[in-house]
């Protein structure tokens, strides 16, 4: 299976306009990615652009800080799903987590997850922004994600640099129940890193450099 099938082809830049989103969707179809990941505003457009393909629409809520009201995140979730999103990547309330308000953090995760699952066959990924957490906090965040009923733990929004993504993934593989899905994201720009993450057991990759990753995969296969 091509590595593209593990990738959420992502464009979350603040200045991304319609031509860029259109190109993203076209590339996703051509490359055969699992999904495109776009900001909520672009969900209807992406849903239409991908109408006759197998590529799903993924979006983000509470993005990128998680520092908003539960009601806001729930509205974002409901509106995104009603407009065609089939995957929701929600940001954990990192400030509340850092304050030790774990019940509030878990409550939001559960609210979003329950709403999404009740609205259909929707996948929920919780972004924990691992580069901002200590190792003990990463383990705690992982336990909350599992308790919430969410489908995936996602490492990063991509807005915070993480010099040790592979190390974080190793920790999460250890901390989570065996086989619990992990989405790795943030600075994955080449095939070597993407392949290393899959070898660690990652189930999904968020990347904007998808074409480069796929090209490098093809070159590697040819060399062999």
XYZ file of N, CA and C in Angstrom:
672
model
N 0.846 -1.198 0.000
C 0.000 0.000 0.000
C 0.883 1.250 0.000
N 0.542 2.212 -0.846
C 1.304 3.458 -0.896
C 1.182 4.214 0.421
N 2.242 4.893 0.766
C 2.235 5.690 1.999
C 1.155 6.762 1.965
N 0.735 7.161 0.759
C -0.292 8.199 0.623
C -1.580 7.827 1.351
N -1.878 6.520 1.409
C -3.121 6.067 2.047
C -3.143 6.318 3.555
N -1.988 6.625 4.115
C -1.894 6.916 5.550
C -1.903 8.422 5.837
N -1.975 9.228 4.791
C -1.750 10.669 4.953
C -3.044 11.474 4.880
N -3.195 12.397 5.835
C -4.183 13.471 5.742
C -3.454 14.644 5.089
N -3.742 14.882 3.816
C -3.070 15.943 3.044
C -3.590 17.280 3.576
N -2.698 18.075 4.132
C -3.106 19.156 5.033
C -2.751 20.542 4.522
N -3.704 21.464 4.669
C -3.446 22.885 4.413
C -4.266 23.694 5.410
N -3.586 24.200 6.432
C -4.249 24.956 7.501
C -3.671 26.361 7.644
N -2.935 26.807 6.626
C -2.311 28.126 6.686
C -3.360 29.227 6.691
N -3.033 30.309 7.376
C -3.976 31.418 7.520
C -4.302 32.069 6.182
N -3.363 32.040 5.236
C -3.563 32.729 3.958
C -3.985 31.788 2.835
N -4.409 30.584 3.173
C -4.834 29.628 2.140
C -6.160 30.070 1.533
N -6.155 30.350 0.237
C -7.363 30.753 -0.470
C -7.921 29.616 -1.312
N -8.989 29.911 -2.045
C -9.664 28.859 -2.807
C -8.757 28.147 -3.815
N -7.913 28.872 -4.571
C -7.035 28.152 -5.511
C -6.140 27.127 -4.811
N -5.643 27.484 -3.634
C -4.769 26.566 -2.894
C -5.547 25.351 -2.385
N -6.770 25.567 -1.928
C -7.595 24.450 -1.451
C -7.994 23.552 -2.619
N -8.287 24.169 -3.751
C -8.619 23.397 -4.953
C -7.436 22.518 -5.366
N -6.240 23.093 -5.312
C -5.027 22.342 -5.653
C -4.809 21.200 -4.653
N -5.048 21.484 -3.375
C -4.909 20.460 -2.330
C -5.798 19.262 -2.631
N -7.047 19.531 -2.969
C -8.004 18.456 -3.251
C -7.609 17.684 -4.504
N -7.161 18.399 -5.521
C -6.721 17.743 -6.759
C -5.527 16.821 -6.492
N -4.569 17.330 -5.709
C -3.398 16.525 -5.358
C -3.798 15.293 -4.550
N -4.736 15.475 -3.626
C -5.179 14.354 -2.786
C -5.764 13.233 -3.635
N -6.553 13.601 -4.639
C -7.137 12.603 -5.542
C -6.040 11.921 -6.358
N -5.137 12.727 -6.915
C -4.066 12.182 -7.760
C -3.129 11.268 -6.976
N -2.817 11.665 -5.746
C -1.869 10.904 -4.930
C -2.529 9.745 -4.187
N -3.843 9.837 -4.002
C -4.570 8.785 -3.293
C -4.441 8.860 -1.789
N -4.501 10.082 -1.233
C -4.389 10.231 0.216
C -5.680 9.797 0.909
N -5.575 9.586 2.213
C -6.766 9.186 2.966
C -7.771 10.328 3.029
N -7.259 11.535 3.286
C -8.152 12.689 3.418
C -7.419 13.970 3.065
N -8.178 15.052 3.017
C -7.598 16.392 3.098
C -7.997 16.955 4.448
N -7.104 17.733 5.043
C -7.411 18.392 6.312
C -7.374 19.891 6.078
N -8.523 20.542 6.252
C -8.667 21.967 5.965
C -9.354 22.659 7.134
N -9.245 23.974 7.166
C -9.979 24.741 8.168
C -11.481 24.646 7.901
N -12.315 24.821 8.939
C -13.757 24.604 8.796
C -14.413 25.380 7.655
N -13.959 26.601 7.418
C -14.557 27.413 6.347
C -14.517 26.692 5.003
N -13.479 25.877 4.800
C -13.275 25.237 3.499
C -13.904 23.851 3.399
N -14.572 23.396 4.436
C -15.174 22.064 4.401
C -16.190 21.914 3.265
N -17.148 22.838 3.094
C -18.116 22.657 2.002
C -17.449 22.613 0.630
N -16.469 23.484 0.416
C -15.766 23.509 -0.870
C -15.028 22.195 -1.106
N -14.299 21.740 -0.090
C -13.542 20.491 -0.220
C -14.481 19.307 -0.426
N -15.592 19.302 0.272
C -16.561 18.218 0.138
C -17.065 18.118 -1.294
N -17.310 19.264 -1.898
C -17.772 19.293 -3.290
C -16.654 18.874 -4.248
N -15.447 19.377 -3.991
C -14.311 19.076 -4.872
C -13.954 17.591 -4.854
N -14.237 16.934 -3.745
C -13.869 15.520 -3.582
C -15.056 14.578 -3.772
N -16.142 15.124 -4.292
C -17.429 14.428 -4.338
C -17.346 13.035 -4.967
N -16.631 12.900 -6.057
C -16.583 11.623 -6.777
C -15.303 10.840 -6.503
N -14.743 11.041 -5.323
C -13.501 10.355 -4.966
C -13.672 9.634 -3.633
N -12.653 8.875 -3.255
C -12.674 8.180 -1.961
C -12.007 9.002 -0.864
N -11.507 10.186 -1.208
C -10.793 11.033 -0.244
C -11.791 11.679 0.710
N -11.558 11.530 1.989
C -12.454 12.103 2.996
C -12.073 13.550 3.308
N -13.014 14.255 3.934
C -12.755 15.619 4.401
C -12.555 15.594 5.911
N -11.409 16.093 6.332
C -11.071 16.235 7.752
C -10.975 17.725 8.058
N -11.401 18.113 9.252
C -11.252 19.509 9.644
C -10.819 19.598 11.103
N -10.566 20.825 11.537
C -10.067 21.077 12.891
C -11.073 21.924 13.664
N -11.185 21.677 14.965
C -12.046 22.499 15.817
C -11.270 22.889 17.070
N -11.624 24.059 17.615
C -10.875 24.593 18.749
C -9.438 24.885 18.364
N -9.242 25.173 17.109
C -7.901 25.257 16.526
C -7.407 26.699 16.472
N -6.117 26.953 16.724
C -5.068 25.993 17.061
C -4.722 25.912 18.555
N -5.404 26.672 19.406
C -4.983 26.769 20.811
C -5.820 25.942 21.780
N -7.030 25.604 21.385
C -7.926 24.908 22.307
C -8.480 25.811 23.392
N -8.195 27.108 23.282
C -8.510 28.048 24.371
C -9.808 28.795 24.098
N -10.880 28.047 23.911
C -12.171 28.663 23.668
C -13.230 27.953 24.507
N -14.494 28.339 24.331
C -15.581 27.763 25.120
C -16.008 26.404 24.560
N -16.461 25.530 25.442
C -16.971 24.235 24.994
C -18.075 24.419 23.961
N -18.956 25.377 24.209
C -20.086 25.594 23.301
C -19.613 25.974 21.904
N -18.532 26.734 21.829
C -17.982 27.134 20.534
C -17.468 25.923 19.768
N -16.747 25.059 20.468
C -16.190 23.860 19.831
C -17.312 22.925 19.372
N -18.368 22.836 20.156
C -19.491 21.976 19.780
C -20.203 22.506 18.541
N -20.377 23.816 18.467
C -20.989 24.408 17.268
C -20.106 24.152 16.051
N -18.799 24.357 16.207
C -17.870 24.079 15.109
C -17.991 22.630 14.643
N -18.060 21.728 15.598
C -18.135 20.301 15.276
C -19.409 19.979 14.514
N -20.539 20.441 15.028
C -21.830 20.152 14.392
C -21.899 20.750 12.995
N -21.455 21.999 12.864
C -21.505 22.669 11.563
C -20.583 21.989 10.552
N -19.406 21.597 10.998
C -18.449 20.943 10.094
C -19.000 19.612 9.586
N -19.578 18.835 10.483
C -20.126 17.534 10.085
C -21.313 17.713 9.148
N -22.163 18.679 9.449
C -23.341 18.908 8.605
C -22.956 19.372 7.207
N -21.747 19.903 7.067
C -21.276 20.396 5.769
C -20.337 19.415 5.063
N -20.158 18.248 5.650
C -19.436 17.207 4.921
C -18.176 16.664 5.549
N -17.746 17.199 6.695
C -16.543 16.657 7.345
C -16.833 15.260 7.888
N -15.891 14.346 7.683
C -16.029 12.991 8.203
C -14.969 12.672 9.252
N -14.071 13.613 9.465
C -13.055 13.463 10.503
C -12.887 14.810 11.201
N -12.836 14.777 12.522
C -12.707 15.977 13.344
C -11.425 15.880 14.159
N -10.516 16.825 13.938
C -9.296 16.916 14.748
C -9.478 18.061 15.739
N -9.741 17.730 16.993
C -10.009 18.758 18.002
C -8.768 18.998 18.852
N -8.560 20.261 19.215
C -7.419 20.608 20.062
C -7.832 20.506 21.528
N -7.058 19.764 22.285
C -7.243 19.713 23.735
C -7.106 21.123 24.310
N -7.858 21.411 25.366
C -7.696 22.702 26.042
C -6.378 22.664 26.819
N -5.323 23.108 26.153
C -3.974 22.953 26.699
C -3.771 23.808 27.949
N -4.323 25.021 27.942
C -4.201 25.886 29.117
C -4.861 25.279 30.337
N -6.060 24.726 30.144
C -6.755 24.063 31.254
C -5.973 22.835 31.716
N -5.424 22.103 30.764
C -4.617 20.924 31.104
C -3.407 21.322 31.940
N -2.716 22.373 31.515
C -1.534 22.847 32.239
C -1.900 23.352 33.633
N -3.160 23.756 33.810
C -3.635 24.233 35.113
C -4.098 23.091 36.011
N -4.052 21.883 35.489
C -4.480 20.725 36.272
C -5.974 20.489 36.266
N -6.703 21.190 35.375
C -8.158 21.029 35.314
C -8.524 19.845 34.416
N -8.097 18.672 34.808
C -8.237 17.494 33.955
C -9.692 17.111 33.703
N -10.557 17.352 34.691
C -11.976 17.028 34.502
C -12.579 17.864 33.379
N -12.216 19.153 33.346
C -12.726 20.034 32.287
C -12.179 19.627 30.923
N -10.908 19.270 30.906
C -10.277 18.846 29.655
C -10.956 17.587 29.124
N -11.158 16.619 30.000
C -11.808 15.369 29.612
C -13.250 15.606 29.184
N -13.931 16.485 29.898
C -15.327 16.778 29.582
C -15.473 17.277 28.150
N -14.599 18.181 27.738
C -14.689 18.691 26.362
C -14.399 17.588 25.351
N -13.386 16.804 25.624
C -13.079 15.694 24.711
C -14.302 14.802 24.533
N -14.963 14.484 25.647
C -16.130 13.607 25.605
C -17.301 14.265 24.886
N -17.512 15.553 25.136
C -18.614 16.262 24.487
C -18.477 16.222 22.970
N -17.286 16.528 22.487
C -17.048 16.542 21.040
C -17.142 15.127 20.472
N -16.519 14.180 21.152
C -16.524 12.796 20.670
C -17.937 12.235 20.627
N -18.694 12.444 21.687
C -20.064 11.922 21.733
C -20.924 12.559 20.652
N -20.805 13.873 20.476
C -21.585 14.543 19.435
C -21.238 13.978 18.063
N -19.952 13.895 17.774
C -19.519 13.418 16.458
C -20.000 11.995 16.196
N -19.827 11.122 17.173
C -20.234 9.730 16.992
C -21.752 9.603 16.863
N -22.480 10.461 17.553
C -23.940 10.432 17.454
C -24.441 10.950 16.113
N -23.632 11.761 15.450
C -24.035 12.341 14.167
C -23.667 11.468 12.976
N -22.964 10.380 13.217
C -22.637 9.490 12.100
C -21.322 8.765 12.310
N -20.822 8.205 11.225
C -19.562 7.458 11.259
C -18.404 8.453 11.157
N -18.198 9.184 12.233
C -17.219 10.275 12.262
C -16.037 9.873 13.136
N -14.841 10.118 12.637
C -13.614 9.843 13.385
C -13.176 11.093 14.134
N -12.870 10.942 15.416
C -12.422 12.070 16.243
C -10.981 11.836 16.679
N -10.150 12.848 16.424
C -8.755 12.800 16.860
C -8.533 13.960 17.829
N -7.874 13.698 18.934
C -7.591 14.747 19.916
C -6.129 15.168 19.790
N -5.926 16.451 19.518
C -4.582 17.013 19.390
C -4.097 17.435 20.771
N -2.974 16.877 21.208
C -2.482 17.165 22.562
C -1.303 18.140 22.574
N -0.827 18.538 21.413
C 0.314 19.472 21.280
C 1.480 19.029 22.167
N 2.012 17.868 21.829
C 2.967 17.183 22.710
C 4.245 17.969 22.981
N 4.637 18.852 22.073
C 5.868 19.623 22.284
C 5.760 20.578 23.466
N 4.534 20.855 23.912
C 4.335 21.762 25.049
C 4.250 21.010 26.377
N 4.316 19.680 26.332
C 4.071 18.866 27.525
C 5.336 18.170 28.022
N 5.401 17.976 29.330
C 6.447 17.123 29.902
C 6.085 15.663 29.619
N 7.009 14.761 29.853
C 6.716 13.346 29.616
C 5.561 12.854 30.486
N 5.525 13.276 31.741
C 4.418 12.874 32.619
C 3.095 13.442 32.112
N 3.132 14.685 31.623
C 1.918 15.297 31.074
C 1.467 14.571 29.806
N 2.406 14.131 29.006
C 2.050 13.361 27.804
C 1.306 12.083 28.184
N 1.781 11.418 29.209
C 1.118 10.185 29.661
C -0.288 10.484 30.191
N -0.412 11.581 30.933
C -1.725 11.976 31.442
C -2.669 12.319 30.288
N -2.170 13.087 29.322
C -2.987 13.452 28.161
C -3.448 12.201 27.418
N -2.544 11.245 27.264
C -2.896 9.996 26.581
C -4.017 9.271 27.316
N -3.956 9.254 28.636
C -4.992 8.561 29.413
C -6.342 9.255 29.266
N -6.338 10.585 29.183
C -7.586 11.331 29.007
C -8.192 11.062 27.632
N -7.351 11.010 26.616
C -7.845 10.729 25.262
C -8.535 9.370 25.229
N -7.931 8.391 25.834
C -8.524 7.048 25.871
C -9.855 7.073 26.623
N -9.879 7.731 27.782
C -11.109 7.802 28.586
C -12.242 8.510 27.843
N -11.890 9.446 26.986
C -12.903 10.253 26.299
C -13.683 9.466 25.258
N -13.127 8.355 24.804
C -13.765 7.596 23.732
C -13.367 8.054 22.347
N -12.444 9.020 22.264
C -11.966 9.493 20.964
C -11.277 8.357 20.215
N -11.168 8.516 18.907
C -10.654 7.444 18.057
C -9.140 7.466 17.888
N -8.547 8.638 18.011
C -7.107 8.803 17.805
C -6.540 9.799 18.806
N -5.268 9.650 19.102
C -4.470 10.722 19.696
C -3.633 11.319 18.572
N -3.660 12.638 18.449
C -2.854 13.339 17.442
C -1.804 14.177 18.161
N -0.583 14.151 17.655
C 0.526 14.760 18.386
C 0.528 16.276 18.380
N 0.134 16.902 17.271
C 0.421 18.335 17.134
C -0.519 19.034 16.167
N -0.679 20.332 16.380
C -1.383 21.177 15.412
C -0.518 21.473 14.200
N 0.787 21.343 14.361
C 1.725 21.766 13.326
C 2.150 23.208 13.493
N 1.547 23.889 14.471
C 1.875 25.295 14.708
C 2.979 25.455 15.748
N 3.326 24.373 16.435
C 4.387 24.396 17.442
C 5.479 23.427 17.005
N 6.697 23.919 16.923
C 7.818 23.087 16.483
C 8.093 21.966 17.484
N 8.338 20.777 16.964
C 8.645 19.634 17.827
C 9.922 18.951 17.335
N 11.037 19.180 18.020
C 12.306 18.591 17.585
C 12.414 17.093 17.857
N 11.486 16.529 18.628
C 11.577 15.104 18.966
C 10.240 14.400 18.759
N 9.696 14.528 17.567
C 8.416 13.893 17.263
C 8.504 12.377 17.392
N 9.582 11.791 16.900
C 9.742 10.337 16.999
C 9.774 9.879 18.459
N 10.456 10.651 19.299
C 10.505 10.323 20.722
C 9.136 10.395 21.366
N 8.362 11.414 20.991
C 7.008 11.538 21.530
C 6.141 10.355 21.106
N 6.264 9.976 19.843
C 5.466 8.844 19.358
C 5.834 7.566 20.108
N 7.112 7.350 20.338
C 7.534 6.175 21.117
C 6.885 6.184 22.503
N 6.875 7.361 23.141
C 6.273 7.481 24.468
C 4.780 7.159 24.407
N 4.081 7.700 23.393
C 2.641 7.472 23.299
C 2.325 6.002 23.000
N 3.115 5.376 22.154
C 2.919 3.947 21.874
C 3.009 3.148 23.174
N 3.927 3.549 24.020
C 4.124 2.908 25.328
C 2.971 3.198 26.288
N 2.495 4.456 26.269
C 1.503 4.911 27.249
C 0.080 4.488 26.900
N -0.213 4.345 25.626
C -1.565 4.026 25.181
C -1.798 2.516 25.177
N -3.070 2.101 25.236
C -3.356 0.670 25.075
C -2.809 0.180 23.734
N -2.413 -1.068 23.688
C -1.822 -1.610 22.463
C -2.761 -1.419 21.275
N -2.225 -0.843 20.201
C -3.002 -0.658 18.988
C -3.838 0.604 18.945
N -3.823 1.413 20.027
C -4.623 2.645 19.998
C -4.051 3.556 18.911
N -4.889 4.051 18.001
C -4.378 4.796 16.849
C -3.756 6.145 17.217
N -2.627 6.415 16.595
C -1.918 7.684 16.753
C -1.812 8.357 15.391
N -2.108 9.643 15.349
C -1.818 10.455 14.167
C -0.633 11.347 14.500
N 0.428 11.215 13.726
C 1.611 12.058 13.902
C 1.516 13.248 12.959
N 1.837 14.423 13.477
C 1.786 15.634 12.660
C 2.810 16.630 13.173
N 3.201 17.531 12.286
C 4.130 18.587 12.669
C 5.521 18.366 12.126
N 5.823 19.001 10.991
C 7.177 18.959 10.447
C 7.559 17.670 9.750
N 6.579 16.912 9.275
C 6.880 15.657 8.558
C 7.005 15.996 7.076
N 8.240 16.162 6.623
C 8.467 16.716 5.287
C 9.172 15.766 4.331
N 9.522 14.561 4.784
C 10.186 13.630 3.871
C 9.782 12.189 4.166
N 10.053 11.332 3.196
C 9.658 9.926 3.284
C 10.348 9.210 4.433
N 11.604 9.544 4.673
C 12.369 8.861 5.717
C 11.691 8.998 7.078
N 11.277 10.220 7.414
C 10.603 10.447 8.700
C 9.222 9.794 8.701
N 8.483 9.953 7.601
C 7.147 9.360 7.519
C 7.212 7.841 7.684
N 8.160 7.209 7.015
C 8.323 5.750 7.108
C 8.725 5.339 8.524
N 9.607 6.111 9.149
C 10.022 5.806 10.523
C 8.831 5.862 11.473
N 7.940 6.816 11.261
C 6.745 6.937 12.099
C 5.812 5.748 11.902
N 5.612 5.350 10.656
C 4.771 4.181 10.391
C 5.377 2.924 11.005
N 6.684 2.819 10.944
C 7.365 1.662 11.534
C 7.184 1.610 13.052
N 7.002 2.789 13.669
C 6.756 2.846 15.112
C 5.323 2.460 15.467
N 4.451 2.427 14.461
C 3.076 2.024 14.703
C 2.045 3.114 14.502
N 2.474 4.268 13.985
C 1.532 5.358 13.716
C 0.500 4.907 12.674
N -0.760 5.283 12.888
C -1.835 4.877 11.988
C -2.150 5.920 10.926
N -1.787 7.160 11.198
C -2.073 8.252 10.257
C -1.004 9.319 10.390
N -0.778 10.026 9.285
C 0.204 11.104 9.247
C -0.464 12.355 8.701
N -0.237 13.482 9.353
C -0.680 14.764 8.832
C 0.501 15.446 8.173
N 0.358 15.808 6.897
C 1.490 16.396 6.179
C 1.003 17.317 5.072
N 1.781 18.357 4.826
C 1.524 19.230 3.680
C 2.479 18.924 2.533
N 3.580 18.226 2.837
C 4.588 17.880 1.816
C 4.320 16.495 1.234
N 3.058 16.199 1.015
C 2.669 14.850 0.605
C 3.283 14.439 -0.725
N 3.251 15.337 -1.704
C 3.789 15.001 -3.027
C 5.261 14.613 -2.928
N 6.015 15.358 -2.153
C 7.444 15.072 -1.966
C 7.640 13.711 -1.295
N 6.844 13.444 -0.277
C 6.944 12.168 0.443
C 6.661 10.996 -0.498
N 5.617 11.128 -1.311
C 5.240 10.058 -2.238
C 6.298 9.874 -3.323
N 6.833 10.981 -3.826
C 7.904 10.903 -4.831
C 9.128 10.194 -4.265
N 9.486 10.541 -3.039
C 10.649 9.905 -2.406
C 10.395 8.420 -2.151
N 9.155 8.076 -1.813
C 8.817 6.661 -1.647
C 9.018 5.912 -2.960
N 8.531 6.485 -4.057
C 8.665 5.843 -5.368
C 10.129 5.665 -5.747
N 10.942 6.680 -5.460
C 12.373 6.605 -5.767
C 13.050 5.522 -4.939
N 12.637 5.394 -3.693
C 13.206 4.369 -2.810
C 12.873 2.971 -3.311
N 11.640 2.783 -3.753
C 11.206 1.482 -4.271
C 11.979 1.130 -5.536
N 12.195 2.125 -6.416
C 12.935 1.900 -7.663
C 14.374 1.490 -7.395
N 14.986 2.125 -6.404
C 16.373 1.815 -6.052
C 16.493 0.363 -5.599
N 15.497 -0.100 -4.853
C 15.507 -1.480 -4.373
C 15.344 -2.464 -5.524
